[in-house]
Amino acid sequence: MEIDRLNWKILKCLQENARLSNAEIGRRVGVSSPAVSERIKKMEDLGVIEGYKGIVSPFEVGYQLKAIITLRAFMGKLKPFLVKVKTYDEVVNCYRITGDENIVMEVVLKNQKHLETFIDQLIIYGESKTQIVLSDVVKQKEIESLK
Amino acid sequence: MEIDRLNWKILKCLQENARLSNAEIGRRVGVSSPAVSERIKKMEDLGVIEGYKGIVSPFEVGYQLKAIITLRAFMGKLKPFLVKVKTYDEVVNCYRITGDENIVMEVVLKNQKHLETFIDQLIIYGESKTQIVLSDVVKQKEIESLK
DNA sequence: AATGAAATTGTATAAAT
DNA sequence: ATTTATACAATTTCATT
């Protein structure tokens, strides 16, 4: 697909604030609202835009801890884990990766006790390593046009 | 703050599709649109809602590789890195963590060559380890009410 | 592919329960 | 704190260029 300069401007607006009206986006990028609407629809249909997410602060709703947990799955345990991990409310992101560890997860937790019970659930699937997140340095940075 | 059942329903709607109108959210959760509007505004003001992001597919816009890169910073190099990392378009998430490594990053890249040039930029800051992402198992899972 | 105009729908503000 | 009423604004559809 051809993402022209105008579409990139629209994507920038939507990545900054997905609840902007088409009219407001139109004003910012210099076209009419039906034009914005049509371009957005096309990018949705083509999968360039995957969706629009309201970002909830885990901290403000009671998740006081964030951790990065890697898992080195036991033989035959990777596939069952890939199914199970989708059911954990605590896991906000999970990737299958190359290397000694098979899995890396970003996890939100209430407190140490919650962390302990969560890690206990992992032991049947493999060896886990936990690193506590001290701070978010970069948070869901916008995707930009590659040069 | 008290997030009641109604606010959780509204948050669920917004996390699924941030571009839903207040009227549509009202229909789904069973209240009028001004009620939705006021509750959303309050949650925004309190920081429960951090924002609304349009999600762009890195793959569809030409980033063919995703990697998890950890960095063990050299003495005195962590702080300069924390400043520098915010300027990299490739880094979509970056956390400071406990443990041997100080930093973990989620990075999007065009291809192997791009990965190489990116990693080369890191060598002045510390020792990096790169793991290629094979698949997204869980992707920006919604935050749910803790029981 | 973008605009302009008409009909529909949504938003914001106020007053009232 | 939510609803209803109202005025204003935005969205969608369609005809036009």
mmCIF file of C-alpha atoms (C1' of nucleotides) in Angstrom:
data_model
loop_
_atom_site.group_PDB
_atom_site.id
_atom_site.type_symbol
_atom_site.label_atom_id
_atom_site.label_comp_id
_atom_site.label_asym_id
_atom_site.label_seq_id
_atom_site.Cartn_x
_atom_site.Cartn_y
_atom_site.Cartn_z
ATOM 1 C CA MET A 1 0.000 0.000 0.000
ATOM 2 C CA GLU A 2 0.960 3.597 -0.675
ATOM 3 C CA ILE A 3 0.836 5.691 2.483
ATOM 4 C CA ASP A 4 1.223 9.224 1.240
ATOM 5 C CA ARG A 5 2.170 12.260 3.289
ATOM 6 C CA LEU A 6 -1.487 13.072 3.995
ATOM 7 C CA ASN A 7 -2.176 9.597 5.370
ATOM 8 C CA TRP A 8 0.880 9.855 7.602
ATOM 9 C CA LYS A 9 -0.456 13.143 8.965
ATOM 10 C CA ILE A 10 -3.791 11.469 9.685
ATOM 11 C CA LEU A 11 -2.020 8.520 11.355
ATOM 12 C CA LYS A 12 -0.042 10.952 13.504
ATOM 13 C CA CYS A 13 -3.277 12.597 14.687
ATOM 14 C CA LEU A 14 -4.915 9.246 15.450
ATOM 15 C CA GLN A 15 -1.857 7.912 17.278
ATOM 16 C CA GLU A 16 -1.787 11.048 19.437
ATOM 17 C CA ASN A 17 -5.523 11.095 20.135
ATOM 18 C CA ALA A 18 -7.747 8.447 18.639
ATOM 19 C CA ARG A 19 -10.888 10.259 19.775
ATOM 20 C CA LEU A 20 -10.341 13.303 17.571
ATOM 21 C CA SER A 21 -13.295 13.890 15.246
ATOM 22 C CA ASN A 22 -12.811 13.541 11.504
ATOM 23 C CA ALA A 23 -13.625 17.235 11.213
ATOM 24 C CA GLU A 24 -10.874 18.168 13.677
ATOM 25 C CA ILE A 25 -8.369 15.921 11.906
ATOM 26 C CA GLY A 26 -9.428 17.506 8.625
ATOM 27 C CA ARG A 27 -8.758 20.971 10.024
ATOM 28 C CA ARG A 28 -5.289 19.930 11.199
ATOM 29 C CA VAL A 29 -4.208 18.245 7.979
ATOM 30 C CA GLY A 30 -6.027 20.529 5.543
ATOM 31 C CA VAL A 31 -8.791 18.421 3.964
ATOM 32 C CA SER A 32 -12.534 17.980 4.417
ATOM 33 C CA SER A 33 -14.002 15.538 6.911
ATOM 34 C CA PRO A 34 -15.386 13.111 4.295
ATOM 35 C CA ALA A 35 -11.883 12.866 2.845
ATOM 36 C CA VAL A 36 -10.496 12.039 6.276
ATOM 37 C CA SER A 37 -13.273 9.522 6.857
ATOM 38 C CA GLU A 38 -12.623 7.715 3.584
ATOM 39 C CA ARG A 39 -8.874 7.554 4.081
ATOM 40 C CA ILE A 40 -9.252 6.230 7.614
ATOM 41 C CA LYS A 41 -11.688 3.580 6.442
ATOM 42 C CA LYS A 42 -9.306 2.435 3.730
ATOM 43 C CA MET A 43 -6.397 2.196 6.170
ATOM 44 C CA GLU A 44 -8.595 0.208 8.559
ATOM 45 C CA ASP A 45 -9.617 -2.171 5.777
ATOM 46 C CA LEU A 46 -6.010 -2.663 4.700
ATOM 47 C CA GLY A 47 -4.876 -3.385 8.256
ATOM 48 C CA VAL A 48 -2.615 -0.344 8.492
ATOM 49 C CA ILE A 49 -4.792 0.788 11.382
ATOM 50 C CA GLU A 50 -5.337 -2.165 13.724
ATOM 51 C CA GLY A 51 -7.721 -0.404 16.086
ATOM 52 C CA TYR A 52 -8.129 2.337 18.659
ATOM 53 C CA LYS A 53 -7.323 1.738 22.313
ATOM 54 C CA GLY A 54 -8.222 3.699 25.368
ATOM 55 C CA ILE A 55 -5.105 3.584 27.547
ATOM 56 C CA VAL A 56 -5.901 2.798 31.172
ATOM 57 C CA SER A 57 -3.277 3.498 33.817
ATOM 58 C CA PRO A 58 -2.577 0.186 35.584
ATOM 59 C CA PHE A 59 -1.249 2.078 38.585
ATOM 60 C CA GLU A 60 -4.404 4.193 39.005
ATOM 61 C CA VAL A 61 -6.638 1.130 39.046
ATOM 62 C CA GLY A 62 -4.592 -0.736 41.630
ATOM 63 C CA TYR A 63 -1.771 -2.520 39.826
ATOM 64 C CA GLN A 64 1.206 -1.216 41.793
ATOM 65 C CA LEU A 65 3.867 -3.431 40.213
ATOM 66 C CA LYS A 66 4.991 -4.002 36.662
ATOM 67 C CA ALA A 67 7.412 -6.763 35.738
ATOM 68 C CA ILE A 68 9.165 -8.258 32.734
ATOM 69 C CA ILE A 69 9.090 -12.038 33.011
ATOM 70 C CA THR A 70 10.903 -14.381 30.648
ATOM 71 C CA LEU A 71 10.130 -18.066 30.360
ATOM 72 C CA ARG A 72 12.302 -20.927 29.172
ATOM 73 C CA ALA A 73 9.682 -23.550 28.474
ATOM 74 C CA PHE A 74 10.153 -27.227 29.358
ATOM 75 C CA MET A 75 10.033 -29.722 26.490
ATOM 76 C CA GLY A 76 6.465 -29.978 25.196
ATOM 77 C CA LYS A 77 5.260 -27.144 27.427
ATOM 78 C CA LEU A 78 5.573 -24.206 25.041
ATOM 79 C CA LYS A 79 2.368 -24.875 23.111
ATOM 80 C CA PRO A 80 0.181 -25.357 26.200
ATOM 81 C CA PHE A 81 1.668 -22.168 27.615
ATOM 82 C CA LEU A 82 0.868 -20.174 24.462
ATOM 83 C CA VAL A 83 -2.770 -21.165 24.952
ATOM 84 C CA LYS A 84 -2.816 -20.560 28.709
ATOM 85 C CA VAL A 85 -1.092 -17.157 28.644
ATOM 86 C CA LYS A 86 -4.002 -15.594 26.749
ATOM 87 C CA THR A 87 -6.194 -16.229 29.792
ATOM 88 C CA TYR A 88 -4.016 -14.370 32.308
ATOM 89 C CA ASP A 89 -5.407 -10.903 33.092
ATOM 90 C CA GLU A 90 -1.975 -9.901 34.394
ATOM 91 C CA VAL A 91 -0.171 -10.344 31.057
ATOM 92 C CA VAL A 92 -0.568 -7.203 28.991
ATOM 93 C CA ASN A 93 1.997 -8.156 26.344
ATOM 94 C CA CYS A 94 3.581 -11.476 25.458
ATOM 95 C CA TYR A 95 6.034 -12.290 22.689
ATOM 96 C CA ARG A 96 7.565 -15.509 21.496
ATOM 97 C CA ILE A 97 11.264 -14.825 20.943
ATOM 98 C CA THR A 98 14.459 -16.418 19.701
ATOM 99 C CA GLY A 99 17.205 -17.369 22.135
ATOM 100 C CA ASP A 100 17.490 -19.343 25.368
ATOM 101 C CA GLU A 101 14.223 -17.980 26.643
ATOM 102 C CA ASN A 102 11.168 -18.692 24.514
ATOM 103 C CA ILE A 103 8.807 -16.108 25.928
ATOM 104 C CA VAL A 104 8.964 -12.562 27.242
ATOM 105 C CA MET A 105 5.954 -11.021 28.982
ATOM 106 C CA GLU A 106 5.003 -7.655 30.379
ATOM 107 C CA VAL A 107 2.927 -8.237 33.485
ATOM 108 C CA VAL A 108 0.936 -5.981 35.847
ATOM 109 C CA LEU A 109 0.427 -6.994 39.473
ATOM 110 C CA LYS A 110 -1.158 -5.687 42.635
ATOM 111 C CA ASN A 111 1.754 -6.319 45.012
ATOM 112 C CA GLN A 112 4.522 -8.776 45.941
ATOM 113 C CA LYS A 113 2.070 -11.430 47.013
ATOM 114 C CA HIS A 114 0.318 -11.225 43.663
ATOM 115 C CA LEU A 115 3.700 -11.521 41.943
ATOM 116 C CA GLU A 116 4.468 -14.620 43.966
ATOM 117 C CA THR A 117 1.197 -16.350 43.113
ATOM 118 C CA PHE A 118 1.611 -15.399 39.467
ATOM 119 C CA ILE A 119 5.138 -16.821 39.246
ATOM 120 C CA ASP A 120 3.931 -19.991 40.996
ATOM 121 C CA GLN A 121 1.525 -20.539 38.113
ATOM 122 C CA LEU A 122 4.439 -20.565 35.662
ATOM 123 C CA ILE A 123 6.538 -23.318 37.228
ATOM 124 C CA ILE A 124 4.727 -26.149 35.456
ATOM 125 C CA TYR A 125 5.541 -24.559 32.076
ATOM 126 C CA GLY A 126 9.222 -23.767 32.498
ATOM 127 C CA GLU A 127 11.900 -21.721 34.225
ATOM 128 C CA SER A 128 10.972 -18.072 34.648
ATOM 129 C CA LYS A 129 13.100 -15.024 35.341
ATOM 130 C CA THR A 130 11.538 -11.890 36.743
ATOM 131 C CA GLN A 131 12.732 -8.320 36.435
ATOM 132 C CA ILE A 132 10.783 -5.554 38.129
ATOM 133 C CA VAL A 133 10.082 -2.458 36.043
ATOM 134 C CA LEU A 134 11.454 0.649 37.760
ATOM 135 C CA SER A 135 10.139 3.175 35.259
ATOM 136 C CA ASP A 136 8.616 3.580 31.824
ATOM 137 C CA VAL A 137 11.237 5.355 29.745
ATOM 138 C CA VAL A 138 9.392 5.179 26.413
ATOM 139 C CA LYS A 139 5.716 4.280 26.364
ATOM 140 C CA GLN A 140 3.962 3.123 23.198
ATOM 141 C CA LYS A 141 5.897 5.456 20.931
ATOM 142 C CA GLU A 142 4.148 6.430 17.724
ATOM 143 C CA ILE A 143 5.060 4.552 14.570
ATOM 144 C CA GLU A 144 6.675 6.924 12.086
ATOM 145 C CA SER A 145 7.278 6.860 8.393
ATOM 146 C CA LEU A 146 10.534 5.111 7.562
ATOM 147 C CA LYS A 147 12.905 7.113 5.445
ATOM 148 C CA MET B 1 -10.657 6.709 43.316
ATOM 149 C CA GLU B 2 -13.740 4.535 43.228
ATOM 150 C CA ILE B 3 -14.164 2.863 39.862
ATOM 151 C CA ASP B 4 -17.639 1.388 39.998
ATOM 152 C CA ARG B 5 -19.060 -1.296 37.749
ATOM 153 C CA LEU B 6 -20.417 1.288 35.299
ATOM 154 C CA ASN B 7 -17.030 2.954 34.896
ATOM 155 C CA TRP B 8 -15.434 -0.443 34.276
ATOM 156 C CA LYS B 9 -17.983 -1.079 31.527
ATOM 157 C CA ILE B 10 -17.125 2.280 29.976
ATOM 158 C CA LEU B 11 -13.384 1.521 30.237
ATOM 159 C CA LYS B 12 -13.963 -1.832 28.547
ATOM 160 C CA CYS B 13 -15.711 -0.104 25.630
ATOM 161 C CA LEU B 14 -12.951 2.492 25.292
ATOM 162 C CA GLN B 15 -10.176 -0.105 25.488
ATOM 163 C CA GLU B 16 -11.863 -2.125 22.746
ATOM 164 C CA ASN B 17 -12.609 0.842 20.511
ATOM 165 C CA ALA B 18 -11.593 4.317 21.596
ATOM 166 C CA ARG B 19 -13.474 5.909 18.700
ATOM 167 C CA LEU B 20 -16.919 4.838 19.874
ATOM 168 C CA SER B 21 -19.233 7.814 20.365
ATOM 169 C CA ASN B 22 -20.471 8.652 23.847
ATOM 170 C CA ALA B 23 -23.975 7.877 22.618
ATOM 171 C CA GLU B 24 -22.957 4.394 21.447
ATOM 172 C CA ILE B 25 -21.139 3.697 24.719
ATOM 173 C CA GLY B 26 -24.254 4.904 26.559
ATOM 174 C CA ARG B 27 -26.403 2.459 24.609
ATOM 175 C CA ARG B 28 -24.065 -0.434 25.442
ATOM 176 C CA VAL B 29 -23.778 0.284 29.144
ATOM 177 C CA GLY B 30 -27.304 1.578 29.716
ATOM 178 C CA VAL B 31 -26.973 5.284 30.483
ATOM 179 C CA SER B 32 -27.370 8.564 28.600
ATOM 180 C CA SER B 33 -24.570 10.158 26.632
ATOM 181 C CA PRO B 34 -24.043 13.116 29.009
ATOM 182 C CA ALA B 35 -23.544 10.613 31.824
ATOM 183 C CA VAL B 36 -20.925 8.792 29.743
ATOM 184 C CA SER B 37 -19.280 12.073 28.809
ATOM 185 C CA GLU B 38 -19.008 13.221 32.413
ATOM 186 C CA ARG B 39 -17.641 9.917 33.681
ATOM 187 C CA ILE B 40 -15.047 9.792 30.911
ATOM 188 C CA LYS B 41 -13.970 13.348 31.648
ATOM 189 C CA LYS B 42 -13.564 12.567 35.339
ATOM 190 C CA MET B 43 -11.483 9.475 34.605
ATOM 191 C CA GLU B 44 -9.316 11.483 32.226
ATOM 192 C CA ASP B 45 -8.814 14.200 34.860
ATOM 193 C CA LEU B 46 -7.902 11.628 37.509
ATOM 194 C CA GLY B 47 -5.387 9.930 35.223
ATOM 195 C CA VAL B 48 -7.265 6.634 35.087
ATOM 196 C CA ILE B 49 -7.515 7.167 31.338
ATOM 197 C CA GLU B 50 -4.097 8.183 30.015
ATOM 198 C CA GLY B 51 -5.172 8.772 26.432
ATOM 199 C CA TYR B 52 -6.461 7.208 23.245
ATOM 200 C CA LYS B 53 -4.096 5.661 20.714
ATOM 201 C CA GLY B 54 -4.652 4.674 17.150
ATOM 202 C CA ILE B 55 -2.761 1.398 16.726
ATOM 203 C CA VAL B 56 -0.696 1.304 13.534
ATOM 204 C CA SER B 57 0.580 -2.039 12.274
ATOM 205 C CA PRO B 58 4.386 -1.752 12.070
ATOM 206 C CA PHE B 59 4.459 -4.604 9.562
ATOM 207 C CA GLU B 60 1.980 -2.935 7.180
ATOM 208 C CA VAL B 61 4.015 0.265 7.048
ATOM 209 C CA GLY B 62 7.311 -1.489 6.343
ATOM 210 C CA TYR B 63 8.804 -2.573 9.653
ATOM 211 C CA GLN B 64 9.366 -6.261 8.954
ATOM 212 C CA LEU B 65 11.272 -7.093 12.135
ATOM 213 C CA LYS B 66 10.497 -6.751 15.793
ATOM 214 C CA ALA B 67 13.104 -7.357 18.493
ATOM 215 C CA ILE B 68 13.507 -7.302 22.240
ATOM 216 C CA ILE B 69 16.824 -5.710 23.112
ATOM 217 C CA THR B 70 18.277 -5.542 26.615
ATOM 218 C CA LEU B 71 21.080 -3.221 27.621
ATOM 219 C CA ARG B 72 23.566 -3.492 30.435
ATOM 220 C CA ALA B 73 24.797 0.077 30.645
ATOM 221 C CA PHE B 74 28.446 0.968 31.210
ATOM 222 C CA MET B 75 29.252 3.023 34.313
ATOM 223 C CA GLY B 76 27.935 6.553 33.883
ATOM 224 C CA LYS B 77 26.196 5.694 30.622
ATOM 225 C CA LEU B 78 22.703 4.897 31.898
ATOM 226 C CA LYS B 79 21.550 8.481 32.279
ATOM 227 C CA PRO B 80 22.748 9.624 28.847
ATOM 228 C CA PHE B 81 21.077 6.563 27.373
ATOM 229 C CA LEU B 82 17.746 7.340 29.060
ATOM 230 C CA VAL B 83 17.831 10.717 27.320
ATOM 231 C CA LYS B 84 18.973 9.367 23.958
ATOM 232 C CA VAL B 85 16.513 6.473 23.759
ATOM 233 C CA LYS B 86 13.548 8.845 23.580
ATOM 234 C CA THR B 87 14.861 10.085 20.237
ATOM 235 C CA TYR B 88 14.990 6.672 18.524
ATOM 236 C CA ASP B 89 11.996 6.141 16.217
ATOM 237 C CA GLU B 90 12.636 2.401 16.359
ATOM 238 C CA VAL B 91 12.028 2.052 20.103
ATOM 239 C CA VAL B 92 8.295 1.682 20.726
ATOM 240 C CA ASN B 93 8.638 0.691 24.396
ATOM 241 C CA CYS B 94 11.496 1.018 26.843
ATOM 242 C CA TYR B 95 11.611 0.108 30.517
ATOM 243 C CA ARG B 96 14.227 0.537 33.171
ATOM 244 C CA ILE B 97 14.395 -2.737 35.081
ATOM 245 C CA THR B 98 16.067 -4.419 38.050
ATOM 246 C CA GLY B 99 18.700 -7.101 37.491
ATOM 247 C CA ASP B 100 21.910 -7.451 35.489
ATOM 248 C CA GLU B 101 20.428 -5.623 32.548
ATOM 249 C CA ASN B 102 19.272 -2.074 33.186
ATOM 250 C CA ILE B 103 17.070 -1.610 30.174
ATOM 251 C CA VAL B 104 14.672 -3.638 28.071
ATOM 252 C CA MET B 105 13.322 -2.259 24.797
ATOM 253 C CA GLU B 106 10.818 -3.291 22.179
ATOM 254 C CA VAL B 107 12.146 -2.227 18.802
ATOM 255 C CA VAL B 108 10.732 -2.197 15.262
ATOM 256 C CA LEU B 109 13.076 -2.434 12.276
ATOM 257 C CA LYS B 110 12.958 -2.602 8.502
ATOM 258 C CA ASN B 111 15.322 -5.530 8.021
ATOM 259 C CA GLN B 112 18.576 -7.117 9.189
ATOM 260 C CA LYS B 113 20.661 -4.225 7.974
ATOM 261 C CA HIS B 114 18.535 -1.804 9.947
ATOM 262 C CA LEU B 115 18.924 -4.042 13.019
ATOM 263 C CA GLU B 116 22.686 -3.980 12.588
ATOM 264 C CA THR B 117 22.895 -0.202 12.338
ATOM 265 C CA PHE B 118 20.565 0.140 15.319
ATOM 266 C CA ILE B 119 22.631 -2.180 17.508
ATOM 267 C CA ASP B 120 25.800 -0.331 16.445
ATOM 268 C CA GLN B 121 24.325 2.830 17.965
ATOM 269 C CA LEU B 122 24.050 1.102 21.336
ATOM 270 C CA ILE B 123 27.660 0.008 21.788
ATOM 271 C CA ILE B 124 28.786 3.296 23.314
ATOM 272 C CA TYR B 125 26.142 2.944 26.051
ATOM 273 C CA GLY B 126 26.652 -0.655 27.111
ATOM 274 C CA GLU B 127 26.396 -4.342 26.235
ATOM 275 C CA SER B 128 23.233 -5.229 24.386
ATOM 276 C CA LYS B 129 21.513 -8.558 23.845
ATOM 277 C CA THR B 130 19.035 -8.987 21.018
ATOM 278 C CA GLN B 131 16.184 -11.435 20.744
ATOM 279 C CA ILE B 132 14.043 -11.459 17.609
ATOM 280 C CA VAL B 133 10.282 -11.549 18.134
ATOM 281 C CA LEU B 134 8.763 -14.573 16.358
ATOM 282 C CA SER B 135 5.143 -13.777 17.115
ATOM 283 C CA ASP B 136 2.854 -11.606 19.193
ATOM 284 C CA VAL B 137 1.112 -13.976 21.586
ATOM 285 C CA VAL B 138 -0.731 -11.326 23.623
ATOM 286 C CA LYS B 139 -0.973 -7.793 22.289
ATOM 287 C CA GLN B 140 -1.871 -4.851 24.529
ATOM 288 C CA LYS B 141 -4.363 -6.823 26.600
ATOM 289 C CA GLU B 142 -7.093 -4.769 28.231
ATOM 290 C CA ILE B 143 -6.663 -3.813 31.861
ATOM 291 C CA GLU B 144 -9.368 -5.470 33.940
ATOM 292 C CA SER B 145 -10.808 -4.863 37.360
ATOM 293 C CA LEU B 146 -8.795 -6.659 40.020
ATOM 294 C CA LYS B 147 -10.814 -8.935 42.240
ATOM 295 C "C1'" DA C 1 -10.124 11.115 -5.152
ATOM 296 C "C1'" DA C 2 -11.795 15.327 -3.004
ATOM 297 C "C1'" DT C 3 -15.480 18.625 -2.346
ATOM 298 C "C1'" DG C 4 -20.101 20.602 -1.059
ATOM 299 C "C1'" DA C 5 -24.703 20.033 0.550
ATOM 300 C "C1'" DA C 6 -28.584 17.480 2.914
ATOM 301 C "C1'" DA C 7 -30.211 14.299 6.257
ATOM 302 C "C1'" DT C 8 -29.025 11.856 10.263
ATOM 303 C "C1'" DT C 9 -26.703 11.384 14.375
ATOM 304 C "C1'" DG C 10 -23.840 12.941 18.160
ATOM 305 C "C1'" DT C 11 -22.191 16.492 21.590
ATOM 306 C "C1'" DA C 12 -22.527 19.985 25.047
ATOM 307 C "C1'" DT C 13 -24.932 22.868 28.010
ATOM 308 C "C1'" DA C 14 -28.486 23.897 30.723
ATOM 309 C "C1'" DA C 15 -32.407 23.061 33.900
ATOM 310 C "C1'" DA C 16 -34.856 19.642 36.653
ATOM 311 C "C1'" DT C 17 -35.434 15.317 39.397
ATOM 312 C "C1'" DA D 1 -25.227 12.113 39.889
ATOM 313 C "C1'" DT D 2 -28.196 11.217 36.053
ATOM 314 C "C1'" DT D 3 -31.850 12.592 32.836
ATOM 315 C "C1'" DT D 4 -34.315 15.387 29.536
ATOM 316 C "C1'" DA D 5 -34.480 19.289 26.299
ATOM 317 C "C1'" DT D 6 -32.230 22.174 23.145
ATOM 318 C "C1'" DA D 7 -28.834 24.290 20.276
ATOM 319 C "C1'" DC D 8 -24.773 23.426 18.009
ATOM 320 C "C1'" DA D 9 -21.444 20.453 15.717
ATOM 321 C "C1'" DA D 10 -20.037 16.219 13.388
ATOM 322 C "C1'" DT D 11 -20.891 12.233 10.414
ATOM 323 C "C1'" DT D 12 -22.619 9.956 6.441
ATOM 324 C "C1'" DT D 13 -24.366 9.677 1.995
ATOM 325 C "C1'" DC D 14 -24.592 11.204 -2.408
ATOM 326 C "C1'" DA D 15 -24.194 14.241 -6.300
ATOM 327 C "C1'" DT D 16 -20.633 16.953 -8.538
ATOM 328 C "C1'" DT D 17 -16.083 18.252 -10.299
#
